[in-house]
Tab-separated table of C-alpha atoms in Angstrom:
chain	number	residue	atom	x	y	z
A	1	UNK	CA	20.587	-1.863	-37.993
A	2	UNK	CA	17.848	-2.083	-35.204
A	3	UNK	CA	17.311	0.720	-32.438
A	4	UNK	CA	15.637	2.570	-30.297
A	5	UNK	CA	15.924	6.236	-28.930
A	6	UNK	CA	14.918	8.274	-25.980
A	7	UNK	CA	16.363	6.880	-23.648
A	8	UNK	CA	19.581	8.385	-20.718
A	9	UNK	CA	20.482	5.198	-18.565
A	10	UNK	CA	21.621	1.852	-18.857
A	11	UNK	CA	21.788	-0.097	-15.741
A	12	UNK	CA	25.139	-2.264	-15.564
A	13	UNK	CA	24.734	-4.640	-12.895
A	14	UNK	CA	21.584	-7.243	-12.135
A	15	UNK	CA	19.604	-5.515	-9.152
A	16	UNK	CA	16.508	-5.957	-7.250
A	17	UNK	CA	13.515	-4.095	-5.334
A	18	UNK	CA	11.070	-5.601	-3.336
A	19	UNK	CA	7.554	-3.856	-4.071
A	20	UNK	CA	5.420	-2.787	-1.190
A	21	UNK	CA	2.647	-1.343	-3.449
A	22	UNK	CA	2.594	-3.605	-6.707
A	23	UNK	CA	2.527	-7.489	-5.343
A	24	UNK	CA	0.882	-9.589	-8.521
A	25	UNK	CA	0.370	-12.285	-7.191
A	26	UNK	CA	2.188	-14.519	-10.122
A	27	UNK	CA	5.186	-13.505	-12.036
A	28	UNK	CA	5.444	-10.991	-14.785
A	29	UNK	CA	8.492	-11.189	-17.009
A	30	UNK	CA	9.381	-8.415	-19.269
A	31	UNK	CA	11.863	-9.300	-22.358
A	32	UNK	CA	13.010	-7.524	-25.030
A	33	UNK	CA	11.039	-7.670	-27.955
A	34	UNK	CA	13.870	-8.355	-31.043
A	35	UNK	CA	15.949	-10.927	-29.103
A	36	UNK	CA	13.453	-12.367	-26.333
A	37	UNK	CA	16.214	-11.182	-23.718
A	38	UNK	CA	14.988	-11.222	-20.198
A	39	UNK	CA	14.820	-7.022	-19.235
A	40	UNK	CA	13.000	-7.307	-15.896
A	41	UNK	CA	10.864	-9.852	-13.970
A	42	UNK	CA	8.532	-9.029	-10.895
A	43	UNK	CA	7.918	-11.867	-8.452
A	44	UNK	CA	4.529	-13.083	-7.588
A	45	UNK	CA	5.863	-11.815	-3.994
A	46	UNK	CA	6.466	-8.385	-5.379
A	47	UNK	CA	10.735	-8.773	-5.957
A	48	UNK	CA	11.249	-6.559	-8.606
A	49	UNK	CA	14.572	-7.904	-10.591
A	50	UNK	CA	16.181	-5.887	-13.252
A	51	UNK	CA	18.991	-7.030	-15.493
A	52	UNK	CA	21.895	-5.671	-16.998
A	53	UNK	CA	21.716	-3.361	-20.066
A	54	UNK	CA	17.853	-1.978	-18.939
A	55	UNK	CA	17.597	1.383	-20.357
A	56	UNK	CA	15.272	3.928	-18.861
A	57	UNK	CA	14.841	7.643	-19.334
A	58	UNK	CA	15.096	9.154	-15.640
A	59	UNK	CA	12.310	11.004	-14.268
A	60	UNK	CA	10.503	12.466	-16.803
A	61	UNK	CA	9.683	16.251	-17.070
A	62	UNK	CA	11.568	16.772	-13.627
A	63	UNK	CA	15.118	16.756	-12.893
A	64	UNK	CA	17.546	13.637	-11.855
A	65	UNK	CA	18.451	12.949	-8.551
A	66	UNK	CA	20.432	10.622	-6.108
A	67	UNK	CA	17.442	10.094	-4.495
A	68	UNK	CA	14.563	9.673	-7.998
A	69	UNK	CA	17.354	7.093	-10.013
A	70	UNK	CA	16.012	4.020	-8.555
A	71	UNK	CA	13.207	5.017	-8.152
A	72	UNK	CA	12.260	6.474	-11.612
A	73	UNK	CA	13.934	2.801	-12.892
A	74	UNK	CA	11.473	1.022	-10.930
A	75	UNK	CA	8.103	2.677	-12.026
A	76	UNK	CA	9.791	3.032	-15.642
A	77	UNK	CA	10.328	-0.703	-15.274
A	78	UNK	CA	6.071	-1.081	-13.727
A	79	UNK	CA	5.411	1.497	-16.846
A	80	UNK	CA	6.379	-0.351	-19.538
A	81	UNK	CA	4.876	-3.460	-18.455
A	82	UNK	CA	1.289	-1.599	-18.129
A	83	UNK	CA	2.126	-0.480	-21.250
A	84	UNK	CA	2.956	-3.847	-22.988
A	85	UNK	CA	-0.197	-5.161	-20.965
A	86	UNK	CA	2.025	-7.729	-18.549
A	87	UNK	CA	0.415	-5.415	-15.853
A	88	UNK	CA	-3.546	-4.383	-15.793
A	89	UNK	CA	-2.934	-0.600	-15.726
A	90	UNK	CA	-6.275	-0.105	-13.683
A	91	UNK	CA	-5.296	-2.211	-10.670
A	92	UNK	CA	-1.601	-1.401	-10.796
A	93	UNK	CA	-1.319	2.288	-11.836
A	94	UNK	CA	-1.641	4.199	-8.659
A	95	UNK	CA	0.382	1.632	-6.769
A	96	UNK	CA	3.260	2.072	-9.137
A	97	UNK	CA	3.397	5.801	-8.288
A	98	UNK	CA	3.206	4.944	-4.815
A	99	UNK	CA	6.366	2.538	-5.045
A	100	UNK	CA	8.127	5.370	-6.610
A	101	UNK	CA	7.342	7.895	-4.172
A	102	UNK	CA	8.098	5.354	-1.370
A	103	UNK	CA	11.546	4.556	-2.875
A	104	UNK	CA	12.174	8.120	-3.541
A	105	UNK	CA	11.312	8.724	0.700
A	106	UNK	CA	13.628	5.593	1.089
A	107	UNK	CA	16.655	6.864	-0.340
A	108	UNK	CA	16.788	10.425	1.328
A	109	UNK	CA	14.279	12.644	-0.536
A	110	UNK	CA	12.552	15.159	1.392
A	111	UNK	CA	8.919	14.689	1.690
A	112	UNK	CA	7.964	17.823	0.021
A	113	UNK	CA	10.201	16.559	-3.197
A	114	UNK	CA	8.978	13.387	-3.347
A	115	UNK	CA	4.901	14.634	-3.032
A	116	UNK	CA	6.102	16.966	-5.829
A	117	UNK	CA	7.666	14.313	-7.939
A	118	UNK	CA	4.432	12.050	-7.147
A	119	UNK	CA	2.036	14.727	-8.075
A	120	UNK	CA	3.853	14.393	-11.528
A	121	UNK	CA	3.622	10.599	-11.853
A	122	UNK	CA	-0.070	11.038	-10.501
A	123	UNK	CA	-1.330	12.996	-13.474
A	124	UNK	CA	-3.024	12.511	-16.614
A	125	UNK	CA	0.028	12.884	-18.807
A	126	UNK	CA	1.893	10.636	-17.037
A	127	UNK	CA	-1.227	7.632	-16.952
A	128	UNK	CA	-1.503	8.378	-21.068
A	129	UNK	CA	2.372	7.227	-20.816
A	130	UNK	CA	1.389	3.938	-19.856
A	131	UNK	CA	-0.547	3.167	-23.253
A	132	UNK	CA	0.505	0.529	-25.813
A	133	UNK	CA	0.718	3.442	-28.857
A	134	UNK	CA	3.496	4.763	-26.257
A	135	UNK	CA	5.934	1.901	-26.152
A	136	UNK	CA	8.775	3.384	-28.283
A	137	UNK	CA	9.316	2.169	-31.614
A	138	UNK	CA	12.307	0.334	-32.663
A	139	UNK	CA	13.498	2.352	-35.667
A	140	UNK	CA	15.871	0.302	-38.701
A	141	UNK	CA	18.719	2.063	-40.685
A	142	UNK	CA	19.712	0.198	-43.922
């Protein structure tokens, strides 16, 4: 048997975002690395797509709320493509924080939460989070 840990949420319906901040200019498709399974794709316009059965850990180090869920799925979703390299981390890192603070304002967050929640995404920690070594490992029980 093949998994993988750490993570709180599943999504359960196909959904979609359109970016403000991370616009690539072609598409990026993010699959699933066992069965090739489409996860996510971003549009070269910036649509931000998500399929059914993405898991994503919340907001890290901070507490879930109405207003972070789509949010944190969003720049978990922009993460993990940095991390896997579908994304250059250089160009797209601070925009990604930006989208999540800008969804976070979008869906009722106070603007003192969401600067706190961005000064968060905005540090150190959280840009070491978007490194390959980081992508979690799929673990295998005989």
């Amino acid at each position: 048997m093949k998994y993988s840990s750490g993570y709180k949420y599943v999504t359960r319906a196909v959904g979609s975002y359109q970016c403000k901040h991370v616009i690539p200019g072609r598409s990026v498709v993010l699959q699933d690395k066992l069965s090739g399974r489409v996860l996510a794709i971003l549009s070269s316009t910036g649509i931000l797509t998500w399929y059914e059965y993405y898991a994503w850990d919340g907001a890290s180090f901070s507490p879930d709320l109405e207003s972070t869920m789509l949010a944190a799925l969003i720049h978990d979703i922009l993460c993990q493509m940095m991390r896997l390299g579908l994304l250059d981390r250089e160009i797209y890192w601070h925009a990604a924080n930006r989208e999540f603070r800008d969804c976070m304002l979008s869906r009722g967050a106070f603007k003192i939460t969401a600067w706190a929640y961005f000064q968060g995404v905005e540090t150190k920690l959280a840009y070491q989070s978007t490194l390959a070594k980081n992508e979690p490992k799929i673990l295998e029980v005989p």
